[in-house]
Amino acid sequence: MKILFIGSRKYDYLQDLTYSGLIKVLGPRNVVELKWNPRYHLPYKEYPKNIPTSRKGILNPLLSNRRNYNMVLVAAAKPDCFKSFLSIASDIPANVPVVFIDGGDRQDFGGDLERIGYPGLYNEALNLRPFDVIFKREYLEDTQYPDNVFPLPLSINYNRIPKTGVQKKYQVAFWAVEGHPIRTRVLEMLEDQFDCQENGTVRNQEFKKYKRKGKYYLQELAACMINLSFRGGGWDTLRYWEIPAVGSFMISQPMNIVIPNDFQAGREAVFCEKDASDLLELCSYYLAHPEEREKIARQGAVHAREYHSDGARARYILGVLSETKI
């Protein structure tokens, strides 16, 4: 299969992870960018903005025939991505399927386009060429979707995970901006608990002012006895996947989205009550039971690598497309 990959120049976690996974599974010559993205090939950004960066495929625009493809992938709910799609939509042969990956925070299809200020762009695309299949990051539980819509959560590019055999030096950590009221509540609960003040688990954090960035951030996650994950603008967050990937123990709120092969409660991760009312109790328990805690962390790491790598996501996408026979 050869895919015409229509992406955004802006970084988009699900788009970037999808590209990273597809070039591993199909090979870079079979994932052809409509507009070459320098971030995908030149290592001038640090994590997480460099998630898919690889020298592989750097010459694709020169070597590949952009008119010879078996599928078109519209990879992000971003204006520049949709405008690129609209520029070629009428030229796409009728027998070539078009797939949309909606990695935005909004629950409605293409909702991030409206949030950014382009409310009519999604319907304009549908009127010109409807999508044959849609993969959605915020695929809510207990919600009915059309038969051509499938869940697609974030994942991990293990090429970006540093060696994490580090000594545990923090008790309980949650380094996050307050993108949702549950995060504010959790940070308020933790304010004077454990070593939170000392390790920077405090309110009013700003992403641009994070002390821990890039590779160092991932190493610091690995140095935590307990890491917490709570939703931000959307349910799915990179943190939910990073924590097990670096081999650390995770307590998360229950996820209200469909995640194929999700972590099993009490085996690969621990889930608190929806309102986090038992969070402090759980933290205290697992701090006092290190063997149980580290066993769950190890099992979570194995599960994440098997089912939630970028390559595993790419194989899932291709499997869905094969089953739908588009």
PDB file of C-alpha atoms in Angstrom, residues 51-252:
ATOM      1  CA  ILE A  51       8.041  12.645  17.829  1.00  0.00           C
ATOM      2  CA  PRO A  52       8.343  11.326  14.242  1.00  0.00           C
ATOM      3  CA  THR A  53      11.711  12.813  13.238  1.00  0.00           C
ATOM      4  CA  SER A  54      13.644  10.394  11.031  1.00  0.00           C
ATOM      5  CA  ARG A  55      16.124  10.731   8.190  1.00  0.00           C
ATOM      6  CA  LYS A  56      14.105   8.026   6.459  1.00  0.00           C
ATOM      7  CA  GLY A  57      11.916   9.532   3.782  1.00  0.00           C
ATOM      8  CA  ILE A  58      13.863  12.784   3.633  1.00  0.00           C
ATOM      9  CA  LEU A  59      14.114  12.513  -0.167  1.00  0.00           C
ATOM     10  CA  ASN A  60      10.523  11.369  -0.702  1.00  0.00           C
ATOM     11  CA  PRO A  61       9.445  14.587  -2.444  1.00  0.00           C
ATOM     12  CA  LEU A  62      12.163  14.034  -5.068  1.00  0.00           C
ATOM     13  CA  LEU A  63      11.864  10.277  -5.495  1.00  0.00           C
ATOM     14  CA  SER A  64       8.142   9.527  -5.147  1.00  0.00           C
ATOM     15  CA  ASN A  65       5.259   9.853  -7.565  1.00  0.00           C
ATOM     16  CA  ARG A  66       2.556  11.703  -5.682  1.00  0.00           C
ATOM     17  CA  ARG A  67      -0.064  10.644  -8.197  1.00  0.00           C
ATOM     18  CA  ASN A  68       0.522   6.952  -7.600  1.00  0.00           C
ATOM     19  CA  TYR A  69      -1.198   6.043  -4.308  1.00  0.00           C
ATOM     20  CA  ASN A  70      -3.719   3.543  -2.952  1.00  0.00           C
ATOM     21  CA  MET A  71      -5.111   5.685  -0.155  1.00  0.00           C
ATOM     22  CA  VAL A  72      -5.311   9.318   0.899  1.00  0.00           C
ATOM     23  CA  LEU A  73      -4.823  10.085   4.588  1.00  0.00           C
ATOM     24  CA  VAL A  74      -6.034  13.448   5.922  1.00  0.00           C
ATOM     25  CA  ALA A  75      -4.028  13.327   9.115  1.00  0.00           C
ATOM     26  CA  ALA A  76      -5.172  16.234  11.293  1.00  0.00           C
ATOM     27  CA  ALA A  77      -8.079  18.537  12.102  1.00  0.00           C
ATOM     28  CA  LYS A  78      -5.914  21.539  11.243  1.00  0.00           C
ATOM     29  CA  PRO A  79      -6.726  24.301   8.711  1.00  0.00           C
ATOM     30  CA  ASP A  80      -3.578  23.918   6.594  1.00  0.00           C
ATOM     31  CA  CYS A  81      -4.131  20.160   6.401  1.00  0.00           C
ATOM     32  CA  PHE A  82      -7.728  20.563   5.210  1.00  0.00           C
ATOM     33  CA  LYS A  83      -6.814  23.283   2.728  1.00  0.00           C
ATOM     34  CA  SER A  84      -4.204  20.978   1.215  1.00  0.00           C
ATOM     35  CA  PHE A  85      -6.820  18.231   0.959  1.00  0.00           C
ATOM     36  CA  LEU A  86      -9.339  20.575  -0.669  1.00  0.00           C
ATOM     37  CA  SER A  87      -6.730  21.573  -3.251  1.00  0.00           C
ATOM     38  CA  ILE A  88      -6.569  17.995  -4.616  1.00  0.00           C
ATOM     39  CA  ALA A  89      -9.893  16.440  -3.544  1.00  0.00           C
ATOM     40  CA  SER A  90     -11.521  16.718  -6.959  1.00  0.00           C
ATOM     41  CA  ASP A  91      -8.532  14.926  -8.537  1.00  0.00           C
ATOM     42  CA  ILE A  92      -8.637  11.872  -6.265  1.00  0.00           C
ATOM     43  CA  PRO A  93      -9.920   8.852  -8.232  1.00  0.00           C
ATOM     44  CA  ALA A  94     -13.297   7.543  -7.052  1.00  0.00           C
ATOM     45  CA  ASN A  95     -11.842   4.123  -6.258  1.00  0.00           C
ATOM     46  CA  VAL A  96      -9.146   5.543  -3.933  1.00  0.00           C
ATOM     47  CA  PRO A  97     -10.368   5.686  -0.313  1.00  0.00           C
ATOM     48  CA  VAL A  98      -9.951   8.823   1.776  1.00  0.00           C
ATOM     49  CA  VAL A  99      -9.324   8.418   5.510  1.00  0.00           C
ATOM     50  CA  PHE A 100      -9.493  11.160   8.154  1.00  0.00           C
ATOM     51  CA  ILE A 101      -7.622  11.023  11.464  1.00  0.00           C
ATOM     52  CA  ASP A 102      -9.241  13.354  13.971  1.00  0.00           C
ATOM     53  CA  GLY A 103      -6.742  13.879  16.758  1.00  0.00           C
ATOM     54  CA  GLY A 104      -8.390  16.996  18.183  1.00  0.00           C
ATOM     55  CA  ASP A 105      -9.705  17.537  21.706  1.00  0.00           C
ATOM     56  CA  ARG A 106     -13.280  18.167  20.594  1.00  0.00           C
ATOM     57  CA  GLN A 107     -15.903  15.443  20.687  1.00  0.00           C
ATOM     58  CA  ASP A 108     -17.522  16.413  17.374  1.00  0.00           C
ATOM     59  CA  PHE A 109     -15.895  15.468  14.074  1.00  0.00           C
ATOM     60  CA  GLY A 110     -13.384  18.072  12.985  1.00  0.00           C
ATOM     61  CA  GLY A 111     -14.360  20.140  16.017  1.00  0.00           C
ATOM     62  CA  ASP A 112     -10.883  21.579  16.442  1.00  0.00           C
ATOM     63  CA  LEU A 113     -11.304  23.399  13.126  1.00  0.00           C
ATOM     64  CA  GLU A 114     -14.146  25.393  14.654  1.00  0.00           C
ATOM     65  CA  ARG A 115     -12.124  26.005  17.830  1.00  0.00           C
ATOM     66  CA  ILE A 116      -9.252  27.406  15.762  1.00  0.00           C
ATOM     67  CA  GLY A 117     -11.602  29.661  13.794  1.00  0.00           C
ATOM     68  CA  TYR A 118     -12.458  27.695  10.638  1.00  0.00           C
ATOM     69  CA  PRO A 119     -15.993  26.412  11.338  1.00  0.00           C
ATOM     70  CA  GLY A 120     -16.996  25.704   7.739  1.00  0.00           C
ATOM     71  CA  LEU A 121     -13.894  23.873   6.578  1.00  0.00           C
ATOM     72  CA  TYR A 122     -14.944  20.396   7.688  1.00  0.00           C
ATOM     73  CA  ASN A 123     -18.310  20.488   5.906  1.00  0.00           C
ATOM     74  CA  GLU A 124     -16.656  21.989   2.834  1.00  0.00           C
ATOM     75  CA  ALA A 125     -14.396  18.945   2.676  1.00  0.00           C
ATOM     76  CA  LEU A 126     -17.314  16.538   3.186  1.00  0.00           C
ATOM     77  CA  ASN A 127     -19.305  18.184   0.403  1.00  0.00           C
ATOM     78  CA  LEU A 128     -16.404  17.790  -1.994  1.00  0.00           C
ATOM     79  CA  ARG A 129     -15.270  14.295  -0.986  1.00  0.00           C
ATOM     80  CA  PRO A 130     -16.761  12.424   2.030  1.00  0.00           C
ATOM     81  CA  PHE A 131     -14.379  10.393   4.170  1.00  0.00           C
ATOM     82  CA  ASP A 132     -14.593   6.627   3.764  1.00  0.00           C
ATOM     83  CA  VAL A 133     -13.197   5.945   7.239  1.00  0.00           C
ATOM     84  CA  ILE A 134     -12.658   8.199  10.268  1.00  0.00           C
ATOM     85  CA  PHE A 135     -10.319   7.446  13.167  1.00  0.00           C
ATOM     86  CA  LYS A 136     -11.093   9.477  16.263  1.00  0.00           C
ATOM     87  CA  ARG A 137      -8.935  10.089  19.314  1.00  0.00           C
ATOM     88  CA  GLU A 138     -11.808  11.313  21.524  1.00  0.00           C
ATOM     89  CA  TYR A 139     -14.026   8.284  20.814  1.00  0.00           C
ATOM     90  CA  LEU A 140     -16.320   8.470  23.823  1.00  0.00           C
ATOM     91  CA  GLU A 141     -17.676   5.492  25.703  1.00  0.00           C
ATOM     92  CA  ASP A 142     -21.470   5.008  25.688  1.00  0.00           C
ATOM     93  CA  THR A 143     -21.729   6.983  22.440  1.00  0.00           C
ATOM     94  CA  GLN A 144     -23.071   5.715  19.143  1.00  0.00           C
ATOM     95  CA  TYR A 145     -20.885   6.382  16.110  1.00  0.00           C
ATOM     96  CA  PRO A 146     -21.396   5.582  12.424  1.00  0.00           C
ATOM     97  CA  ASP A 147     -20.038   2.224  11.303  1.00  0.00           C
ATOM     98  CA  ASN A 148     -17.087   3.844   9.525  1.00  0.00           C
ATOM     99  CA  VAL A 149     -15.738   5.523  12.696  1.00  0.00           C
ATOM    100  CA  PHE A 150     -13.072   3.823  14.844  1.00  0.00           C
ATOM    101  CA  PRO A 151     -11.153   4.745  18.014  1.00  0.00           C
ATOM    102  CA  LEU A 152      -7.515   5.784  17.696  1.00  0.00           C
ATOM    103  CA  PRO A 153      -5.764   6.947  20.870  1.00  0.00           C
ATOM    104  CA  LEU A 154      -2.250   8.332  21.117  1.00  0.00           C
ATOM    105  CA  SER A 155       0.767   6.032  21.403  1.00  0.00           C
ATOM    106  CA  ILE A 156       4.524   6.055  21.978  1.00  0.00           C
ATOM    107  CA  ASN A 157       7.465   6.278  19.601  1.00  0.00           C
ATOM    108  CA  TYR A 158      10.025   4.242  21.518  1.00  0.00           C
ATOM    109  CA  ASN A 159      12.819   5.850  19.500  1.00  0.00           C
ATOM    110  CA  ARG A 160      12.197   8.877  21.715  1.00  0.00           C
ATOM    111  CA  ILE A 161      12.291   7.012  25.046  1.00  0.00           C
ATOM    112  CA  PRO A 162      15.711   7.335  26.698  1.00  0.00           C
ATOM    113  CA  LYS A 163      17.303   4.659  28.831  1.00  0.00           C
ATOM    114  CA  THR A 164      15.424   4.991  32.083  1.00  0.00           C
ATOM    115  CA  GLY A 165      17.301   2.871  34.610  1.00  0.00           C
ATOM    116  CA  VAL A 166      17.342   5.810  37.011  1.00  0.00           C
ATOM    117  CA  GLN A 167      17.040   5.926  40.769  1.00  0.00           C
ATOM    118  CA  LYS A 168      13.621   6.843  42.143  1.00  0.00           C
ATOM    119  CA  LYS A 169      13.935  10.254  43.787  1.00  0.00           C
ATOM    120  CA  TYR A 170      10.366  11.625  43.823  1.00  0.00           C
ATOM    121  CA  GLN A 171       7.364  10.193  45.654  1.00  0.00           C
ATOM    122  CA  VAL A 172       4.259  11.501  43.852  1.00  0.00           C
ATOM    123  CA  ALA A 173       4.396  13.779  40.804  1.00  0.00           C
ATOM    124  CA  PHE A 174       1.938  15.492  38.485  1.00  0.00           C
ATOM    125  CA  TRP A 175       3.604  18.134  36.322  1.00  0.00           C
ATOM    126  CA  ALA A 176       0.737  19.544  34.299  1.00  0.00           C
ATOM    127  CA  VAL A 177      -1.082  22.695  33.235  1.00  0.00           C
ATOM    128  CA  GLU A 178      -4.636  23.060  34.510  1.00  0.00           C
ATOM    129  CA  GLY A 179      -6.383  22.196  31.264  1.00  0.00           C
ATOM    130  CA  HIS A 180      -9.444  20.787  33.064  1.00  0.00           C
ATOM    131  CA  PRO A 181     -11.093  21.309  36.501  1.00  0.00           C
ATOM    132  CA  ILE A 182     -10.104  17.785  37.596  1.00  0.00           C
ATOM    133  CA  ARG A 183      -6.448  18.768  37.294  1.00  0.00           C
ATOM    134  CA  THR A 184      -7.004  21.822  39.486  1.00  0.00           C
ATOM    135  CA  ARG A 185      -8.760  19.661  42.056  1.00  0.00           C
ATOM    136  CA  VAL A 186      -5.935  17.111  42.079  1.00  0.00           C
ATOM    137  CA  LEU A 187      -3.219  19.751  42.435  1.00  0.00           C
ATOM    138  CA  GLU A 188      -5.138  21.361  45.302  1.00  0.00           C
ATOM    139  CA  MET A 189      -5.413  17.977  47.029  1.00  0.00           C
ATOM    140  CA  LEU A 190      -1.682  17.354  46.638  1.00  0.00           C
ATOM    141  CA  GLU A 191      -0.580  20.829  47.686  1.00  0.00           C
ATOM    142  CA  ASP A 192       0.859  19.852  51.072  1.00  0.00           C
ATOM    143  CA  GLN A 193       1.114  16.093  50.579  1.00  0.00           C
ATOM    144  CA  PHE A 194       4.107  13.793  50.078  1.00  0.00           C
ATOM    145  CA  ASP A 195       7.012  15.611  48.385  1.00  0.00           C
ATOM    146  CA  CYS A 196       4.815  17.495  45.920  1.00  0.00           C
ATOM    147  CA  GLN A 197       5.957  21.009  46.820  1.00  0.00           C
ATOM    148  CA  GLU A 198       9.600  20.022  46.494  1.00  0.00           C
ATOM    149  CA  ASN A 199       9.268  18.235  43.138  1.00  0.00           C
ATOM    150  CA  GLY A 200       7.141  20.919  41.463  1.00  0.00           C
ATOM    151  CA  THR A 201       3.696  19.341  41.667  1.00  0.00           C
ATOM    152  CA  VAL A 202       2.029  22.711  42.199  1.00  0.00           C
ATOM    153  CA  ARG A 203      -0.726  24.839  40.723  1.00  0.00           C
ATOM    154  CA  ASN A 204      -0.465  27.499  37.992  1.00  0.00           C
ATOM    155  CA  GLN A 205       2.114  25.717  35.852  1.00  0.00           C
ATOM    156  CA  GLU A 206       2.719  26.889  32.280  1.00  0.00           C
ATOM    157  CA  PHE A 207       3.841  24.579  29.489  1.00  0.00           C
ATOM    158  CA  LYS A 208       6.347  27.113  28.133  1.00  0.00           C
ATOM    159  CA  LYS A 209       7.904  27.453  31.577  1.00  0.00           C
ATOM    160  CA  TYR A 210       8.232  23.758  32.398  1.00  0.00           C
ATOM    161  CA  LYS A 211      11.542  23.071  34.128  1.00  0.00           C
ATOM    162  CA  ARG A 212      11.582  19.565  32.716  1.00  0.00           C
ATOM    163  CA  LYS A 213      11.576  19.359  28.924  1.00  0.00           C
ATOM    164  CA  GLY A 214      12.546  17.000  26.143  1.00  0.00           C
ATOM    165  CA  LYS A 215      14.554  13.904  27.010  1.00  0.00           C
ATOM    166  CA  TYR A 216      15.134  15.214  30.546  1.00  0.00           C
ATOM    167  CA  TYR A 217      11.358  15.283  31.156  1.00  0.00           C
ATOM    168  CA  LEU A 218      11.063  11.592  30.286  1.00  0.00           C
ATOM    169  CA  GLN A 219      14.003  10.719  32.522  1.00  0.00           C
ATOM    170  CA  GLU A 220      12.369  12.610  35.364  1.00  0.00           C
ATOM    171  CA  LEU A 221       9.095  10.729  34.842  1.00  0.00           C
ATOM    172  CA  ALA A 222      11.075   7.515  35.247  1.00  0.00           C
ATOM    173  CA  ALA A 223      12.492   8.839  38.542  1.00  0.00           C
ATOM    174  CA  CYS A 224       9.030   9.028  40.160  1.00  0.00           C
ATOM    175  CA  MET A 225       7.672   6.316  42.422  1.00  0.00           C
ATOM    176  CA  ILE A 226       4.130   7.364  41.474  1.00  0.00           C
ATOM    177  CA  ASN A 227       3.073   9.379  38.441  1.00  0.00           C
ATOM    178  CA  LEU A 228      -0.449  10.726  37.987  1.00  0.00           C
ATOM    179  CA  SER A 229      -2.430  11.160  34.782  1.00  0.00           C
ATOM    180  CA  PHE A 230      -5.613  13.229  34.491  1.00  0.00           C
ATOM    181  CA  ARG A 231      -7.351  14.570  31.439  1.00  0.00           C
ATOM    182  CA  GLY A 232      -6.610  17.989  29.948  1.00  0.00           C
ATOM    183  CA  GLY A 233      -8.443  19.575  27.010  1.00  0.00           C
ATOM    184  CA  GLY A 234      -9.198  16.032  25.859  1.00  0.00           C
ATOM    185  CA  TRP A 235      -9.344  12.702  27.647  1.00  0.00           C
ATOM    186  CA  ASP A 236      -6.337  11.281  25.847  1.00  0.00           C
ATOM    187  CA  THR A 237      -2.967  12.737  26.842  1.00  0.00           C
ATOM    188  CA  LEU A 238       0.633  11.868  26.028  1.00  0.00           C
ATOM    189  CA  ARG A 239       1.281  11.464  29.761  1.00  0.00           C
ATOM    190  CA  TYR A 240      -1.051   8.437  29.901  1.00  0.00           C
ATOM    191  CA  TRP A 241       1.307   6.623  27.511  1.00  0.00           C
ATOM    192  CA  GLU A 242       4.629   8.126  28.572  1.00  0.00           C
ATOM    193  CA  ILE A 243       4.415   6.951  32.178  1.00  0.00           C
ATOM    194  CA  PRO A 244       4.228   3.197  31.409  1.00  0.00           C
ATOM    195  CA  ALA A 245       6.646   3.625  28.500  1.00  0.00           C
ATOM    196  CA  VAL A 246       9.407   4.877  30.818  1.00  0.00           C
ATOM    197  CA  GLY A 247       8.655   2.031  33.239  1.00  0.00           C
ATOM    198  CA  SER A 248       6.995   4.132  35.912  1.00  0.00           C
ATOM    199  CA  PHE A 249       3.890   3.396  37.992  1.00  0.00           C
ATOM    200  CA  MET A 250       0.693   5.223  36.999  1.00  0.00           C
ATOM    201  CA  ILE A 251      -2.465   6.226  38.816  1.00  0.00           C
ATOM    202  CA  SER A 252      -5.035   7.610  36.382  1.00  0.00           C
TER     203      SER A 252
END
